[in-house]
XYZ file of N, CA and C in Angstrom:
651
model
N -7.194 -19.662 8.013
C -7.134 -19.264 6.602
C -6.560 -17.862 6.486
N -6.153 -17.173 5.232
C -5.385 -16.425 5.160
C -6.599 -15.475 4.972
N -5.659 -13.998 5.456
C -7.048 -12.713 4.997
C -5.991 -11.868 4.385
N -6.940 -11.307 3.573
C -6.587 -10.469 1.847
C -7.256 -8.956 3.056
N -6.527 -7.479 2.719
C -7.024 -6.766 2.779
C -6.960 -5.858 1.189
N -7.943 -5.712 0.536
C -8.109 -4.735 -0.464
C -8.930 -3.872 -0.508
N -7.905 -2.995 -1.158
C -8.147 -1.262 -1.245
C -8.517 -0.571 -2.408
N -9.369 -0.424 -3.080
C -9.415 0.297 -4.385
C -9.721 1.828 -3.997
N -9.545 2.591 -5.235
C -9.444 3.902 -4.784
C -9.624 4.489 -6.066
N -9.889 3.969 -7.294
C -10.319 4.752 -8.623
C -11.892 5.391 -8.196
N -12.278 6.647 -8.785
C -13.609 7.149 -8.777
C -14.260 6.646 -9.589
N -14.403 5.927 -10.761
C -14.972 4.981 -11.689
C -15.415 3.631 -10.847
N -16.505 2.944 -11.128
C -16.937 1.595 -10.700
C -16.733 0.714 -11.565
N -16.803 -0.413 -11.249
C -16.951 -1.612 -12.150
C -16.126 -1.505 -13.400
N -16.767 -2.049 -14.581
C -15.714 -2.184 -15.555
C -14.879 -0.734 -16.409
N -15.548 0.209 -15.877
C -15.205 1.397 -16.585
C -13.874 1.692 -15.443
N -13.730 1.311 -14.106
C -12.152 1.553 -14.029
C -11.122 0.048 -14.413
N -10.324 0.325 -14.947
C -9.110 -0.328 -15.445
C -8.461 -0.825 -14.192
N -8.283 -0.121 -12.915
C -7.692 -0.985 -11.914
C -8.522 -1.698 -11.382
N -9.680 -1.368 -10.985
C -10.709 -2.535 -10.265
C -11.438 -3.371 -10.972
N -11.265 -3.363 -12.488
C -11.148 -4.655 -13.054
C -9.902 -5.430 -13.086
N -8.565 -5.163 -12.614
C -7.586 -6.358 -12.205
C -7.402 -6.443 -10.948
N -8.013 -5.367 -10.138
C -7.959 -6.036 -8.649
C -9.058 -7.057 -8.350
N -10.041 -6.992 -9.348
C -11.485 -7.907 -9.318
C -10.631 -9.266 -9.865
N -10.033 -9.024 -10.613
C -9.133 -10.529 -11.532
C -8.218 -11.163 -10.255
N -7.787 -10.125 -9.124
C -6.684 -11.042 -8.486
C -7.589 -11.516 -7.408
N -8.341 -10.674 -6.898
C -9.845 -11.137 -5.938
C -10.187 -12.423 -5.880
N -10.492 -12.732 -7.276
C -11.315 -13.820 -7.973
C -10.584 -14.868 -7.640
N -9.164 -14.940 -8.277
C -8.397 -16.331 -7.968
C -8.263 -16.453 -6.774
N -7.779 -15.263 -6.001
C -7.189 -15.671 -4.505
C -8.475 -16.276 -3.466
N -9.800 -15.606 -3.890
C -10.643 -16.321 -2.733
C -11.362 -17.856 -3.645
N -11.362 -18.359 -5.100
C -10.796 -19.474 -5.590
C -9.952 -20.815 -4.894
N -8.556 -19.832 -4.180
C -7.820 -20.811 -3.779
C -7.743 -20.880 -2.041
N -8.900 -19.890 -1.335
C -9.039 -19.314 -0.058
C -10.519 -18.978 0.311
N -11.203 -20.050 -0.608
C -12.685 -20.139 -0.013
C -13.392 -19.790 1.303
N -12.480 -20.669 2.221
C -12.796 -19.739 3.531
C -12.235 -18.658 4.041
N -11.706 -18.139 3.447
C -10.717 -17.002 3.986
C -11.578 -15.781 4.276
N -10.594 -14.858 4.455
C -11.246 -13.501 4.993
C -10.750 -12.356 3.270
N -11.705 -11.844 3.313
C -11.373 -10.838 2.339
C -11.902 -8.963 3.213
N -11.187 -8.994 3.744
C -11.118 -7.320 4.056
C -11.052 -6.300 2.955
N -12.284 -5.556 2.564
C -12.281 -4.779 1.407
C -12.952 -3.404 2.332
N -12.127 -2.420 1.320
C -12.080 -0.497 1.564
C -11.852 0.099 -0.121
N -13.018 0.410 0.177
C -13.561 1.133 -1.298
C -13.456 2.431 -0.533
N -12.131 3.514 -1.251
C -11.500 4.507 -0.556
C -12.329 5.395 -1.230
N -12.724 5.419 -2.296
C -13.657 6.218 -3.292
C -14.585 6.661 -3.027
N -15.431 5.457 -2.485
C -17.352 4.976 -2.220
C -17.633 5.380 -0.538
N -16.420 5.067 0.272
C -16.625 5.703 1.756
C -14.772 6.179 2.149
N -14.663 7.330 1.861
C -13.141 7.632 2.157
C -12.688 7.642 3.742
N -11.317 7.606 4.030
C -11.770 7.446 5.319
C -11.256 9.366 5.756
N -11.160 9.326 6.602
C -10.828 10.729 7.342
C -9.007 11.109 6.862
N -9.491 12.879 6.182
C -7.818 12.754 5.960
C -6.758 13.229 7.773
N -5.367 12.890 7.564
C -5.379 13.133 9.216
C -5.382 14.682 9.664
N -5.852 14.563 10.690
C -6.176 15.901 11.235
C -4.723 16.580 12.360
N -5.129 17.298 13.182
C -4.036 17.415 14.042
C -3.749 16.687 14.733
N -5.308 16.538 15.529
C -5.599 15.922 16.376
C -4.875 14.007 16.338
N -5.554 14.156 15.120
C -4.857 12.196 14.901
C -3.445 12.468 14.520
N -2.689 13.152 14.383
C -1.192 13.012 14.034
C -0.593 12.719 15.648
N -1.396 14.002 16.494
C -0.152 14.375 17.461
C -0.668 13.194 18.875
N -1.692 12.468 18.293
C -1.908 11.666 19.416
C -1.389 10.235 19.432
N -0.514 10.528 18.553
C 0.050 8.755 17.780
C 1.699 9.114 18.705
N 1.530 10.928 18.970
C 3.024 11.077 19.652
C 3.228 11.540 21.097
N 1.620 11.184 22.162
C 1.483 11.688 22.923
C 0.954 10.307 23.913
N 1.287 10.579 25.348
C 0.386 9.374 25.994
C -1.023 9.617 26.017
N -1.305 8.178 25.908
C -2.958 8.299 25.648
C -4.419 8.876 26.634
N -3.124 8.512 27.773
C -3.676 9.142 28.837
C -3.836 10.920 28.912
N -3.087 11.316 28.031
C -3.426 12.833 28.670
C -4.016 13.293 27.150
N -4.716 12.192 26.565
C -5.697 12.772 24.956
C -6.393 13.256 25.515
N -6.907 14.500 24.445
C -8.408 15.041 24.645
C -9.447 14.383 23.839
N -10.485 14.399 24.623
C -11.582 13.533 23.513
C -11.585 14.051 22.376
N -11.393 14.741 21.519
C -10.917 14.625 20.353
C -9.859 14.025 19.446
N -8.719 14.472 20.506
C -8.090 13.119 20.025
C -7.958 12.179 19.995
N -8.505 11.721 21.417
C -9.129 10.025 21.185
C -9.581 9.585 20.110
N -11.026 10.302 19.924
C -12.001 9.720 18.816
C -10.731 9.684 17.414
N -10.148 10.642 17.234
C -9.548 10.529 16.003
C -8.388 9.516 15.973
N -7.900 9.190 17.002
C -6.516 8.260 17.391
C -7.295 7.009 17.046
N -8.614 6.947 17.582
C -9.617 5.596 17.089
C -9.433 4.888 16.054
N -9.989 6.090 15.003
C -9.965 5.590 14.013
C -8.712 5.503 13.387
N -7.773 6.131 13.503
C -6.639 5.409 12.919
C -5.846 3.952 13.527
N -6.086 3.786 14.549
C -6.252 2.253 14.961
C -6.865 1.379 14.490
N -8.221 1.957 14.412
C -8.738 0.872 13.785
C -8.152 0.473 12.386
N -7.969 1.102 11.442
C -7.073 1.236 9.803
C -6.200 0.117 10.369
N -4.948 0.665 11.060
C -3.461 -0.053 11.473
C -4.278 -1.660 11.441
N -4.675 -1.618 12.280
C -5.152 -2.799 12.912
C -5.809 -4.261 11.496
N -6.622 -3.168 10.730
C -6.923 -4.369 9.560
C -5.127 -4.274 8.963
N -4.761 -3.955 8.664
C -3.230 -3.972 8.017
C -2.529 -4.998 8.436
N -2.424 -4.601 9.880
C -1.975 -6.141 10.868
C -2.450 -7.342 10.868
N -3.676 -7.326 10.667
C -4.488 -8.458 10.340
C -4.129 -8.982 9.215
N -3.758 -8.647 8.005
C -3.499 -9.034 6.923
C -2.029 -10.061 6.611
N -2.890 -11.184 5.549
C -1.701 -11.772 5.524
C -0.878 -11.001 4.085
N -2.136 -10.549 2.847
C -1.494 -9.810 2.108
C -2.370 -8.581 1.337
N -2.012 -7.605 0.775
C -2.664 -6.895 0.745
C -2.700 -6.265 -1.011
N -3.861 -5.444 -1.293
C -4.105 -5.313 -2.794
C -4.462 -3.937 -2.587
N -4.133 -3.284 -3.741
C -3.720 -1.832 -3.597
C -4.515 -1.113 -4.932
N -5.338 -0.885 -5.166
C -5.722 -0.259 -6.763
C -5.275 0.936 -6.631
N -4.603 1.494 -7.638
C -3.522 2.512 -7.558
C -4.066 3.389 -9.148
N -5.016 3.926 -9.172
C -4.681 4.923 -10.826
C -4.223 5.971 -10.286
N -3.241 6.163 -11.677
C -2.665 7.716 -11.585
C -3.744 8.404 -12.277
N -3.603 9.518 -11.093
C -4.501 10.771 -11.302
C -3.596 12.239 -11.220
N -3.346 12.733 -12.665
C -2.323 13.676 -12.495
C -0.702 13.412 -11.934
N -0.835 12.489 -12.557
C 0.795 11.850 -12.290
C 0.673 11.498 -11.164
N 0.042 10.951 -9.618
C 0.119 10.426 -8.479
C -0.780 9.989 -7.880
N -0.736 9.440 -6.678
C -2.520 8.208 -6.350
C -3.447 9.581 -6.048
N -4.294 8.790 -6.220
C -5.839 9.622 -5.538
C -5.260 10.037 -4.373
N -6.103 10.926 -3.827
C -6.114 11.281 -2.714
C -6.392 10.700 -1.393
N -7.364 9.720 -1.890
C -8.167 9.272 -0.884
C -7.272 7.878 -0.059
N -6.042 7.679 -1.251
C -5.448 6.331 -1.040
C -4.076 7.163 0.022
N -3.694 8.469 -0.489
C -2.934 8.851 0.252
C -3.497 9.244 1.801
N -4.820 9.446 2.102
C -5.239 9.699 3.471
C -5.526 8.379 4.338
N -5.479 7.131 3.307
C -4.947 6.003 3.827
C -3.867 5.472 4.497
N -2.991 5.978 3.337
C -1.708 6.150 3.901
C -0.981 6.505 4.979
N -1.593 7.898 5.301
C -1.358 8.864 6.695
C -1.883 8.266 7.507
N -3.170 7.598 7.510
C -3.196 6.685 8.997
C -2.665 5.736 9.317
N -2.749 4.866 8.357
C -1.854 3.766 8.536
C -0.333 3.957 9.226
N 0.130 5.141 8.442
C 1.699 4.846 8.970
C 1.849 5.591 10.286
N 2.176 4.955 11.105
C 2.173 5.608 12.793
C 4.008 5.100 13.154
N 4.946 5.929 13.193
C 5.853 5.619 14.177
C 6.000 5.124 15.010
N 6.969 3.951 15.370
C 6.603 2.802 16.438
C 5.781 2.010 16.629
N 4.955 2.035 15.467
C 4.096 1.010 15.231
C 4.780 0.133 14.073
N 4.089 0.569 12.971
C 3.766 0.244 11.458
C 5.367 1.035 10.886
N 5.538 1.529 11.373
C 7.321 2.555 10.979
C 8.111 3.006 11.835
N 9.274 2.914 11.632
C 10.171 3.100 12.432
C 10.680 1.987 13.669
N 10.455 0.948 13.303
C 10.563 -0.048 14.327
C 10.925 -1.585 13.408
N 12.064 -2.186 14.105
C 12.544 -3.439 13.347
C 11.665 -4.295 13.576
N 11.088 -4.303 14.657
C 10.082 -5.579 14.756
C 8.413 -5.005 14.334
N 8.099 -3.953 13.467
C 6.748 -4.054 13.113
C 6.308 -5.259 12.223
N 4.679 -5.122 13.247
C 3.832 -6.305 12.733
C 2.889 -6.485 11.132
N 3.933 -5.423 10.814
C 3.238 -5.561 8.732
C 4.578 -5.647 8.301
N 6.122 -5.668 8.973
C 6.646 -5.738 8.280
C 6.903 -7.397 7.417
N 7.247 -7.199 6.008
C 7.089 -8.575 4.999
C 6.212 -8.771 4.443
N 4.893 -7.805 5.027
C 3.743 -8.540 4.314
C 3.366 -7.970 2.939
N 3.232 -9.369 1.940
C 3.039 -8.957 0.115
C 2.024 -7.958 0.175
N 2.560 -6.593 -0.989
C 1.351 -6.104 -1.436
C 1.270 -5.852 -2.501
N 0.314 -6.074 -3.271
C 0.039 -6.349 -4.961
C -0.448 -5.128 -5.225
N 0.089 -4.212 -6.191
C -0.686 -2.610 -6.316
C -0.524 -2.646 -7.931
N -2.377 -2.412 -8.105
C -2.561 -2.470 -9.904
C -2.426 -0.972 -9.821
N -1.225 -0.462 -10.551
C -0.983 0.867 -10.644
C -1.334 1.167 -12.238
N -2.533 1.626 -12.609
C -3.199 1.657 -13.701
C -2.854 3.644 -13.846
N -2.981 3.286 -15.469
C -2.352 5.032 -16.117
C -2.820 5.144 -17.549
N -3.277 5.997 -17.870
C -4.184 6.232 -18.920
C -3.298 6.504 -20.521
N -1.688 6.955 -19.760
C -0.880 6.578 -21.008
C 0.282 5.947 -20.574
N 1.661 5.666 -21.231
C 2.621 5.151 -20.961
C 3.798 6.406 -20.152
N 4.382 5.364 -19.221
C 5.358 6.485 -18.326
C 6.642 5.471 -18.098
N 6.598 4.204 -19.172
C 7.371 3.249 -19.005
C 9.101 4.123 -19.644
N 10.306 3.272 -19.643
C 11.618 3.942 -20.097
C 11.092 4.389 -21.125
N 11.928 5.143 -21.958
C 12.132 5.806 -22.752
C 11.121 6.840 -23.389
N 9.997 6.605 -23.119
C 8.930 7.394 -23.476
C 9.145 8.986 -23.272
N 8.178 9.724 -23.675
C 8.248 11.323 -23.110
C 7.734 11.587 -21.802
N 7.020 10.781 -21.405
C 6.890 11.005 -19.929
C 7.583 10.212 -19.265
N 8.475 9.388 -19.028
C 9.347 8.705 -18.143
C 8.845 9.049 -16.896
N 9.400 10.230 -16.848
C 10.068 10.917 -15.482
C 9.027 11.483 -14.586
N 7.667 11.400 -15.404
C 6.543 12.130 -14.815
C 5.452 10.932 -14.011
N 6.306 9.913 -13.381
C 5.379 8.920 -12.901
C 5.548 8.967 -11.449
N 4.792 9.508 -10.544
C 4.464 9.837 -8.979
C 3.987 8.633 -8.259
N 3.238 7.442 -8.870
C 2.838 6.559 -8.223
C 4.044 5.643 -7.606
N 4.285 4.835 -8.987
C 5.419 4.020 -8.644
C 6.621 4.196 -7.349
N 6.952 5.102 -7.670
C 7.877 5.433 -7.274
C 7.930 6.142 -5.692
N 6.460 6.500 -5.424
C 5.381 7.282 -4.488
C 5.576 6.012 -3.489
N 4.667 4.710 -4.035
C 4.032 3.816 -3.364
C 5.634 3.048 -3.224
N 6.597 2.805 -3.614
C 7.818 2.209 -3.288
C 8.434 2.741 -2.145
N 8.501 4.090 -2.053
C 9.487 4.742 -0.566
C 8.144 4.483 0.123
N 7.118 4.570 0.160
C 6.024 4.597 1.030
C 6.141 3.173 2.175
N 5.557 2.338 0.772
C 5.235 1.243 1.214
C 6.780 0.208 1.754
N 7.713 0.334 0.783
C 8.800 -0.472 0.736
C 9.622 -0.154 1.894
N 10.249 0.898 1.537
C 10.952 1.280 2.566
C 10.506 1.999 4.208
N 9.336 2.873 4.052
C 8.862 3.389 4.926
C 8.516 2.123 5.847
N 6.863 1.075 5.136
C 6.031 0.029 6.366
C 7.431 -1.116 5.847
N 8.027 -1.260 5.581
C 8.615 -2.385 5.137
C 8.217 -3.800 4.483
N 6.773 -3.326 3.754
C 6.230 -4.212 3.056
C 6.664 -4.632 1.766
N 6.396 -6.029 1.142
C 7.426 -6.634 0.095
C 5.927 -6.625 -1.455
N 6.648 -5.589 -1.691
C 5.718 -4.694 -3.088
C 6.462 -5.162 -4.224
N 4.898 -5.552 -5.171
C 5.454 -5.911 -6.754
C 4.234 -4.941 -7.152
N 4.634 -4.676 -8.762
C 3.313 -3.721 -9.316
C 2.970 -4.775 -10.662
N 1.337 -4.240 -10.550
C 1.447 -4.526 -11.994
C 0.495 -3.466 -13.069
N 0.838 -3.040 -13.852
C 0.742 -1.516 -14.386
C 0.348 -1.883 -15.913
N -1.258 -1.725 -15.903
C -2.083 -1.781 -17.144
C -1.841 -0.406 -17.134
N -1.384 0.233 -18.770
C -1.575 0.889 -19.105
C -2.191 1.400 -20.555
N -2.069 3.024 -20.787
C -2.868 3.072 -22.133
C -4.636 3.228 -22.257
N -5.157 2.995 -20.707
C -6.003 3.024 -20.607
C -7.392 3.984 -21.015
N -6.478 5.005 -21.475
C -7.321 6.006 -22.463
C -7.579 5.870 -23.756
N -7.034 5.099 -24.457
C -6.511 4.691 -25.675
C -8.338 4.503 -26.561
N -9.199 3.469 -25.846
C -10.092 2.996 -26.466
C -11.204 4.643 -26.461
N -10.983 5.595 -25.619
C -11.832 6.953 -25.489
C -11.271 8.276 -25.761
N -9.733 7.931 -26.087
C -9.178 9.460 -26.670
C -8.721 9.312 -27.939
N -10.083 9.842 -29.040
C -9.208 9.175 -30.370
C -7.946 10.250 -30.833
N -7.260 10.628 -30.348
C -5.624 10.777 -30.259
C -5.157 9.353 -30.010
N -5.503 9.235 -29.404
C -5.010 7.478 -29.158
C -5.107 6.698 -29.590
N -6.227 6.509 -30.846
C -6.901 5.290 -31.165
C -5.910 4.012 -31.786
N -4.528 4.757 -32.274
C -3.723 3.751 -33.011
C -3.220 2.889 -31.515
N -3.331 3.277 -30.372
C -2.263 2.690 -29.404
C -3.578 1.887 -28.491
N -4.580 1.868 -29.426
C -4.964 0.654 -28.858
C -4.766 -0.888 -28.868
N -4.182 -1.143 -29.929
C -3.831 -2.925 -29.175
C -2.498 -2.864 -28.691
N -1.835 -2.060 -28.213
C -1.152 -2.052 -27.162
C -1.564 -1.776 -25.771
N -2.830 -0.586 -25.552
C -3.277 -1.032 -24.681
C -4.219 -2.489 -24.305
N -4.923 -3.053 -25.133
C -5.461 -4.402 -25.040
C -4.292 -5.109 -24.766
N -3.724 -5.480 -25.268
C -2.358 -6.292 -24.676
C -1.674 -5.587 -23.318
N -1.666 -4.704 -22.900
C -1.102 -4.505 -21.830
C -2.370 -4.478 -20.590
N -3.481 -4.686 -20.733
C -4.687 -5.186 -20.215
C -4.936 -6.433 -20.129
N -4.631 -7.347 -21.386
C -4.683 -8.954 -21.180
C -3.083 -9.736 -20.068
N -2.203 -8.345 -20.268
C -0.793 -8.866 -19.357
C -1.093 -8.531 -17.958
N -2.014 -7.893 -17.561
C -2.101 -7.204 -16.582
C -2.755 -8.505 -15.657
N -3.879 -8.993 -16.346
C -5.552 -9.687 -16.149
C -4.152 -10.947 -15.293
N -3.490 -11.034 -16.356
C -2.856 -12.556 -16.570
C -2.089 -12.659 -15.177
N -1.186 -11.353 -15.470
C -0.416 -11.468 -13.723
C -1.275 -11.299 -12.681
N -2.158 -11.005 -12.719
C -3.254 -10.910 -10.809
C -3.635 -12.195 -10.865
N -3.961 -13.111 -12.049
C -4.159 -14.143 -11.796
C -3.354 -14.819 -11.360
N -1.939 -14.778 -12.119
C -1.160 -15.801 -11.151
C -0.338 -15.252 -10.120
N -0.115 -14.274 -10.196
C -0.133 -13.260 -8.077
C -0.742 -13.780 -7.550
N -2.160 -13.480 -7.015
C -2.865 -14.165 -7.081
C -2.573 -15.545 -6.563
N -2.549 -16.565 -6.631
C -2.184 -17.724 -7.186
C -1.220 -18.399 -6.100
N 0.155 -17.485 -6.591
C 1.024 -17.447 -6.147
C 1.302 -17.317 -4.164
N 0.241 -16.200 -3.918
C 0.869 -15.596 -2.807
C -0.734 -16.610 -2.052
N -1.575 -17.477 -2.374
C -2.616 -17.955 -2.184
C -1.685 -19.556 -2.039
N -1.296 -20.041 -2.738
C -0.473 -20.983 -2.453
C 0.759 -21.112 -1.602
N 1.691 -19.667 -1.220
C 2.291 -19.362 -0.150
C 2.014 -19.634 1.258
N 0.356 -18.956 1.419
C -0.326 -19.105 2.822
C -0.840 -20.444 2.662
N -1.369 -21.321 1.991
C -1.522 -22.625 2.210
C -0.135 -23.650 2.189
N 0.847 -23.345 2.297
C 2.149 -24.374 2.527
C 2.356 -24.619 4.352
């Protein structure tokens, strides 16, 4: 059976964050259509993992044999990270912008995960292809034409990251407006955010769906 690794990373729980209520929506269908499957979940928020140190950078560029136990222990744990990644057949990403770019905690994800000659820099890595679904949730609009266009760090963050850097095959899907129902500056642009919340719900479901019916062919 296929295994899901998901990642949320909003500081809000449950229904009060906007992304981990549509990563909960794509959750839902995919283990629906993958009952027995594996669901690998990292709540980056609730237990973060280690941001990288020296020690774990320079031991990803050194033989392992001449680590110091420090860098062992820290080379560890970034193995271990790589390793659920590899395991994965696809992966889910909760992404809010915080100050125009991901949390922090998703970017110290990031840094372990990506190791040269592993996971990057290599034609034959073992994540390269694999789907990753990232609810890139934002509290106002950063879509064309708007006044913030140009001020959106995620998207565009998690694309050279993920796309080009691990060579993973990334779609987004981006509830926004999410301030709308608590900043009454906003209050008129709420049923645009409700509608861009019911479009959001709708695509994890059939993502979802989609990439769940992929691994069963």
């Amino acid at each position: 059976m296929a295994t899901l690794l998901h990642l949320d990373s909003s500081v809000f729980s449950g229904s009060a964050s906007a992304s981990r209520t549509v990563t909960d929506a794509f959750r839902t269908s995919w283990q629906e259509q993958h009952p027995g499957g594996t669901v690998i979940y990292r709540d980056l928020a609730a237990e973060p993992v280690p941001h990288i140190t020296a020690d774990a950078h320079l031991a990803g560029f050194t033989d392992p044999a001449t680590h110091t136990p420090e860098q062992s222990a820290a080379f560890a744990a970034r193995i271990g990270l790589i390793e659920e990644l590899e395991r994965a057949d696809a992966v889910l990403i909760g992404a809010p912008m915080y100050n125009f770019a991901i949390p922090s905690t998703l970017k110290a994800w990031l840094d372990n995960v990506i190791l040269m000659g592993r996971t990057a820099g290599v034609e034959a890595s073992p994540v390269k292809g694999t789907p990753v679904t990232v609810v890139a949730s934002r509290g106002g609009s950063y879509a064309p034409g708007t006044p913030r266009a140009g001020m959106d760090h995620v998207q565009n963050f998690l694309e050279a990251v993920l796309r080009d850097g691990l060579g993973l095959e990334v779609e987004f899907i981006v509830p926004e407006l999410t301030m709308a129902p608590s900043n009454p500056a906003m209050s008129e642009l709420i049923p645009l955010y409700e509608a861009s919340r019911e479009a959001a719900l709708e695509s994890a479901h059939a993502k979802a769906k989609e990439l769940a019916a992929r691994f069963a062919a």
